[in-house]
Coordinates of C-alpha atoms (C1' of nucleotides) in Angstrom, one line a residue:
Chain A
X2 CA -7.0 31.7 14.7
X3 CA -10.1 29.6 15.2
X4 CA -10.3 26.1 13.9
X5 CA -13.2 24.9 11.9
X6 CA -14.6 21.9 10.3
X7 CA -11.7 20.1 8.6
X8 CA -11.5 20.1 4.9
X9 CA -10.5 16.5 5.0
X10 CA -11.8 13.7 2.9
X11 CA -15.1 13.0 4.5
X12 CA -15.2 9.3 4.1
X13 CA -14.1 8.1 7.5
X14 CA -14.1 11.4 9.1
X15 CA -16.5 11.6 12.1
X16 CA -17.8 15.1 11.9
X17 CA -19.8 14.5 15.0
X18 CA -16.7 14.3 17.1
X19 CA -14.2 16.9 18.1
X20 CA -11.4 17.1 15.5
X21 CA -9.0 15.3 17.8
X22 CA -10.8 12.3 16.5
X23 CA -10.5 12.9 12.8
X24 CA -9.2 9.5 12.0
X25 CA -10.2 7.5 9.0
X26 CA -9.6 4.7 11.4
X27 CA -6.5 3.6 9.8
X28 CA -7.3 -0.1 9.8
X29 CA -10.7 -1.2 10.5
X30 CA -14.1 -0.1 9.1
X31 CA -12.7 2.2 6.6
X32 CA -13.5 1.2 3.1
X33 CA -11.3 3.8 1.6
X34 CA -8.3 2.6 3.4
X35 CA -9.1 -1.0 2.4
X36 CA -9.4 -0.1 -1.2
X37 CA -6.2 1.9 -1.1
X38 CA -4.4 -1.0 0.5
X39 CA -5.7 -3.2 -2.2
X40 CA -4.5 -0.9 -5.0
X41 CA -1.1 -0.5 -3.5
X42 CA -0.4 -4.1 -2.9
X43 CA 2.3 -5.5 -5.1
X44 CA 0.2 -6.7 -8.0
X45 CA -3.3 -5.4 -8.0
X46 CA -2.7 -2.3 -10.2
X47 CA -0.8 -4.3 -12.7
X48 CA -3.5 -6.9 -12.9
X49 CA -6.1 -4.2 -13.4
X50 CA -4.0 -2.6 -16.2
X51 CA -3.6 -5.9 -18.0
X52 CA -7.2 -6.8 -17.7
X53 CA -8.3 -3.4 -18.7
X54 CA -6.6 -4.1 -21.9
X55 CA -8.3 -7.4 -22.5
X56 CA -9.4 -10.6 -20.9
X57 CA -6.6 -12.9 -19.8
X58 CA -6.2 -16.4 -18.6
X59 CA -4.4 -17.2 -15.4
X60 CA -1.1 -18.3 -16.7
X61 CA -1.1 -15.6 -19.3
X62 CA -1.2 -13.1 -16.5
X63 CA 1.5 -14.8 -14.6
X64 CA 3.8 -14.8 -17.6
X65 CA 3.2 -11.2 -18.3
X66 CA 3.7 -10.1 -14.7
X67 CA 7.0 -12.0 -14.5
X68 CA 7.9 -12.1 -10.9
X69 CA 4.5 -12.7 -9.4
X70 CA 4.2 -15.9 -7.5
X71 CA 1.5 -18.3 -8.3
X72 CA 0.1 -17.9 -4.9
X73 CA 0.0 -14.1 -4.9
X74 CA -1.6 -13.9 -8.3
X75 CA -4.3 -16.3 -7.2
X76 CA -4.9 -14.3 -4.1
X77 CA -4.9 -11.0 -5.9
X78 CA -7.4 -12.3 -8.4
X79 CA -9.7 -13.7 -5.8
X80 CA -9.9 -10.5 -3.9
X81 CA -10.6 -8.5 -7.0
X82 CA -13.3 -11.0 -7.9
X83 CA -14.7 -10.8 -4.4
X84 CA -14.9 -7.1 -4.6
X85 CA -16.7 -7.3 -7.9
X86 CA -13.9 -5.8 -9.9
X87 CA -13.6 -8.8 -12.2
X88 CA -15.4 -11.8 -13.4
X89 CA -13.9 -15.3 -13.3
X90 CA -15.2 -17.6 -16.0
X91 CA -14.4 -21.3 -15.8
X92 CA -14.6 -23.3 -19.0
X93 CA -15.3 -26.9 -18.0
X94 CA -12.7 -28.4 -20.2
X95 CA -9.7 -30.6 -19.6
X96 CA -7.4 -29.1 -18.8
X97 CA -9.4 -26.3 -17.3
X98 CA -9.4 -22.9 -18.8
X99 CA -10.2 -19.9 -16.6
X100 CA -10.6 -16.4 -17.9
X101 CA -10.6 -13.1 -16.1
X102 CA -12.4 -10.0 -17.3
X103 CA -12.8 -6.7 -15.7
X104 CA -16.3 -5.5 -14.7
X105 CA -17.3 -1.9 -15.4
X106 CA -16.5 -1.2 -11.8
X107 CA -13.1 -2.6 -12.2
X108 CA -12.5 -0.4 -15.2
X109 CA -13.6 2.6 -13.3
X110 CA -11.2 1.8 -10.6
X111 CA -8.3 1.4 -13.0
X112 CA -9.3 4.6 -14.8
X113 CA -9.2 6.5 -11.5
X114 CA -5.6 5.7 -11.1
X115 CA -4.5 7.2 -14.3
X116 CA -4.2 10.8 -13.1
X117 CA -2.1 9.6 -10.2
X118 CA 0.1 7.5 -12.4
X119 CA 0.6 10.4 -14.8
X120 CA 1.5 12.7 -12.0
X121 CA 3.9 10.2 -10.5
X122 CA 5.6 9.8 -13.8
X123 CA 5.9 13.4 -14.6
X124 CA 7.2 14.2 -11.2
X125 CA 9.8 11.5 -11.0
X126 CA 12.6 13.9 -11.7
X127 CA 11.4 16.5 -9.2
X128 CA 11.1 13.9 -6.5
X129 CA 14.5 12.4 -7.3
X130 CA 16.0 15.9 -7.0
X131 CA 14.3 16.5 -3.7
X132 CA 15.7 13.3 -2.4
X133 CA 19.2 14.1 -3.5
X134 CA 19.0 17.5 -1.9
X135 CA 17.6 16.0 1.3
X136 CA 20.3 13.2 1.5
X137 CA 23.0 15.8 0.8
X138 CA 21.8 17.9 3.7
X139 CA 21.6 14.9 5.9
X140 CA 25.0 13.5 5.0
X141 CA 26.8 16.8 4.6
X142 CA 26.4 18.3 8.0
Chain B
X24 CA -6.5 -11.5 -33.0
X25 CA -3.2 -9.7 -33.2
X26 CA -1.9 -8.0 -30.1
X27 CA -0.6 -4.5 -30.1
X28 CA 1.0 -1.9 -28.0
X29 CA -0.6 -2.2 -24.6
X30 CA -2.8 0.5 -23.4
X31 CA -1.1 0.3 -20.0
X32 CA 0.1 3.1 -17.9
X33 CA 3.4 3.8 -19.7
X34 CA 5.5 4.6 -16.7
X35 CA 7.4 1.4 -16.1
X36 CA 6.3 -0.3 -19.2
X37 CA 9.2 -1.3 -21.5
X38 CA 7.7 -0.9 -24.9
X39 CA 11.0 -2.0 -26.3
X40 CA 10.5 -5.5 -25.1
X41 CA 8.0 -8.2 -26.0
X42 CA 4.9 -7.9 -24.0
X43 CA 5.8 -10.8 -21.8
X44 CA 7.9 -8.3 -20.1
X45 CA 5.4 -5.6 -19.4
X46 CA 6.2 -5.2 -15.8
X47 CA 6.4 -1.9 -13.9
X48 CA 9.0 -3.8 -12.0
X49 CA 7.0 -4.2 -9.0
X50 CA 9.6 -3.3 -6.5
X51 CA 12.7 -1.5 -7.7
X52 CA 13.2 1.4 -10.0
X53 CA 9.5 2.2 -10.4
X54 CA 8.6 5.6 -9.0
X55 CA 4.9 5.0 -9.5
X56 CA 4.9 2.0 -7.4
X57 CA 7.0 3.6 -4.7
X58 CA 4.6 6.6 -4.5
X59 CA 1.7 4.2 -4.4
X60 CA 3.3 2.3 -1.6
X61 CA 3.9 5.5 0.3
X62 CA 0.3 6.6 -0.1
X63 CA -1.1 3.4 1.0
X64 CA 1.0 3.0 4.1
X65 CA -0.8 3.4 7.3
X66 CA -0.4 7.1 7.9
X67 CA 0.8 9.0 4.9
X68 CA -2.6 9.9 3.5
X69 CA -3.9 11.1 6.8
X70 CA -0.9 13.2 7.4
X71 CA -1.3 14.7 3.9
X72 CA -4.9 15.4 4.7
X73 CA -4.2 17.2 8.0
X74 CA -1.3 19.2 6.6
X75 CA -3.4 20.2 3.5
X76 CA -5.7 21.8 6.0
X77 CA -3.0 23.7 7.7
X78 CA 0.5 23.6 9.2
X79 CA 0.9 21.4 12.2
X80 CA 3.5 20.7 14.8
X81 CA 4.7 17.2 15.6
X82 CA 2.7 16.4 18.7
X83 CA -0.3 18.1 17.2
X84 CA -0.3 15.6 14.4
X85 CA 0.2 12.8 16.8
X86 CA -2.7 13.8 18.9
X87 CA -5.0 14.1 15.9
X88 CA -4.0 10.8 14.4
X89 CA -4.6 9.1 17.7
X90 CA -3.2 5.6 17.2
X91 CA 0.0 6.5 15.4
X92 CA 3.2 5.6 17.2
X93 CA 5.8 8.3 17.8
X94 CA 8.2 6.3 15.7
X95 CA 5.9 5.8 12.7
X96 CA 4.8 9.4 12.6
X97 CA 8.5 10.5 12.6
X98 CA 9.2 8.0 9.8
X99 CA 6.3 9.1 7.7
X100 CA 7.1 12.7 8.0
X101 CA 10.7 12.2 7.2
X102 CA 9.9 10.3 4.0
X103 CA 7.4 12.9 2.9
X104 CA 10.0 15.6 3.6
X105 CA 12.6 13.6 1.7
X106 CA 10.3 13.4 -1.3
X107 CA 9.7 17.1 -1.2
X108 CA 6.1 16.8 -0.2
X109 CA 6.5 18.9 2.9
X110 CA 8.8 21.4 4.6
X111 CA 10.1 20.9 8.1
X112 CA 10.8 24.1 10.0
X113 CA 12.7 24.0 13.2
X114 CA 12.3 26.9 15.5
X115 CA 15.5 27.1 17.6
X116 CA 13.7 27.5 20.9
X117 CA 13.8 25.6 24.1
X118 CA 11.8 23.4 24.1
X119 CA 12.1 22.9 20.3
X120 CA 9.2 23.7 18.1
X121 CA 9.0 22.0 14.7
X122 CA 6.4 22.8 12.1
X123 CA 5.3 20.8 9.1
X124 CA 3.9 22.4 6.0
X125 CA 2.9 20.9 2.7
X126 CA 4.6 22.0 -0.4
X127 CA 2.7 22.7 -3.6
X128 CA 3.8 19.2 -4.7
X129 CA 2.4 17.7 -1.6
X130 CA -0.9 19.5 -2.1
X131 CA -1.0 18.2 -5.6
X132 CA -0.5 14.7 -4.4
X133 CA -3.2 14.9 -1.8
X134 CA -5.6 16.6 -4.3
X135 CA -5.0 13.7 -6.7
X136 CA -6.4 11.2 -4.2
X137 CA -9.8 12.9 -3.9
X138 CA -11.4 11.3 -6.9
X139 CA -10.3 8.0 -5.7
X140 CA -11.6 8.7 -2.2
X141 CA -15.0 9.8 -3.5
X142 CA -15.2 6.8 -5.7
X143 CA -14.4 4.4 -2.9
X144 CA -17.0 6.1 -0.7
X145 CA -19.8 6.1 -3.2
X146 CA -19.1 2.4 -4.1
X147 CA -18.9 1.1 -0.6
X148 CA -22.3 -0.4 -0.8
X149 CA -21.8 -1.9 -4.2
X150 CA -18.6 -3.5 -3.1
X151 CA -20.1 -4.8 0.1
X152 CA -22.9 -6.4 -1.9
X153 CA -20.4 -8.0 -4.3
X154 CA -18.6 -9.5 -1.3
X155 CA -21.7 -10.8 0.3
X156 CA -22.7 -12.5 -3.0
X157 CA -19.2 -13.9 -3.5
X158 CA -19.1 -15.3 0.0
X159 CA -22.5 -16.8 -0.3
X160 CA -21.4 -18.6 -3.5
X161 CA -18.3 -19.8 -1.8
X162 CA -20.0 -21.0 1.4
X163 CA -23.2 -22.2 -0.2
X164 CA -22.0 -24.8 -2.5
Chain C
dC1 C1' -4.1 -25.5 -16.2
dA2 C1' -5.7 -23.6 -12.2
dG3 C1' -5.8 -23.3 -7.3
dC4 C1' -5.3 -24.7 -2.7
dA5 C1' -2.3 -25.7 1.8
dT6 C1' 2.2 -25.7 4.1
dC7 C1' 6.4 -23.7 5.4
dC8 C1' 9.7 -20.1 6.0
dT9 C1' 11.7 -15.5 5.2
dT10 C1' 11.1 -10.7 5.1
dT11 C1' 9.0 -6.5 6.2
dG12 C1' 6.0 -3.3 8.8
dC13 C1' 5.1 -1.3 12.8
dG14 C1' 4.3 -0.7 17.8
dA15 C1' 6.6 -0.4 22.5
dT16 C1' 10.1 1.3 24.9
dA17 C1' 14.0 3.8 26.3
dC18 C1' 17.5 7.3 25.6
dT19 C1' 19.3 12.2 23.7
dG20 C1' 19.5 17.3 22.5
Chain D
dC4 C1' 9.0 18.8 22.5
dA5 C1' 11.1 16.4 18.9
dG6 C1' 13.9 12.7 17.3
dT7 C1' 16.7 8.2 17.2
dA8 C1' 17.8 3.3 18.2
dT9 C1' 16.7 -1.3 19.8
dC10 C1' 13.6 -5.0 20.2
dG11 C1' 10.0 -8.2 19.2
dC12 C1' 5.8 -9.6 17.3
dA13 C1' 2.5 -10.2 13.4
dA14 C1' 1.4 -9.8 8.7
dA15 C1' 2.9 -10.1 3.8
dG16 C1' 4.6 -12.7 0.5
dG17 C1' 7.7 -16.3 -2.0
dA18 C1' 8.7 -21.4 -2.7
dT19 C1' 7.0 -25.7 -3.1
dG20 C1' 4.2 -29.6 -3.4
dC21 C1' -0.6 -31.8 -3.7
dT22 C1' -5.3 -32.1 -6.1
dG23 C1' -9.2 -32.0 -9.7

DNA sequence: CAGCATCCTTTGCGATACTG
DNA sequence: CAGTATCGCAAAGGATGCTG
């Protein structure tokens, strides 16, 4: 059976090379991987969710996330800001007041995750059962 | 302005609690987060992509991924198998021959990532520009 | 209040070596 | 060929304390 052009996500695929070199280039260069890493980090998606609902202040986010460290929230927000997913507005008052608002791009990104989230939710049971079965097989014999 | 039920992904949201306790519970219990973590780990998505194309043997995958360690490929495959995303078939020959095939569930999962991948690809430039602008602001002043 | 820098623990993952 | 176990390094991330 002859092999042909892979039906892989094209992003980091190098169609000019033999398919032994498919790679998205797991770490470097690959924008898709980087975005995926961002999304899957501990807080990004939750921040997106909260900000998609409405603008929040820093401490407001921190209280709602409950468990996030000051440091990681700051880091997460900075990276999202850097990528153009949110706008950081500093009100020059004392004490300072900083507000975070999603950009349209940020809303798009969050919106894209919905199908995935729904899928994960609706397949929780299925997956749990698969695991139980697997573990039984592993332990049993 | 009164706050109301959050328009957050509902999965790990606890609507029975005040919204200070939104949390998906970043680590434990949350199936969505776990799946997201899986997807974003270094190799899972690439494995899904290859297997969505066709059944592969272990070493075949390893060669194609080029860069994956034996250990991590085995781990990745095991977890996908445990979650019911793929089937591992052992042919009782010498030397052994083991084949990995996606289940319908696994195909669904991979399919779900396509919109995201497309989005990430088509916004690479936009994001890069946002970064350049951000870094300029940061350095400049 | 917001956000850096410092320190220290935990996790991820590659390298390697051994088994059926 | 496929899989497991042990080791060690490097990155992620939490705690805490200092600054405007």
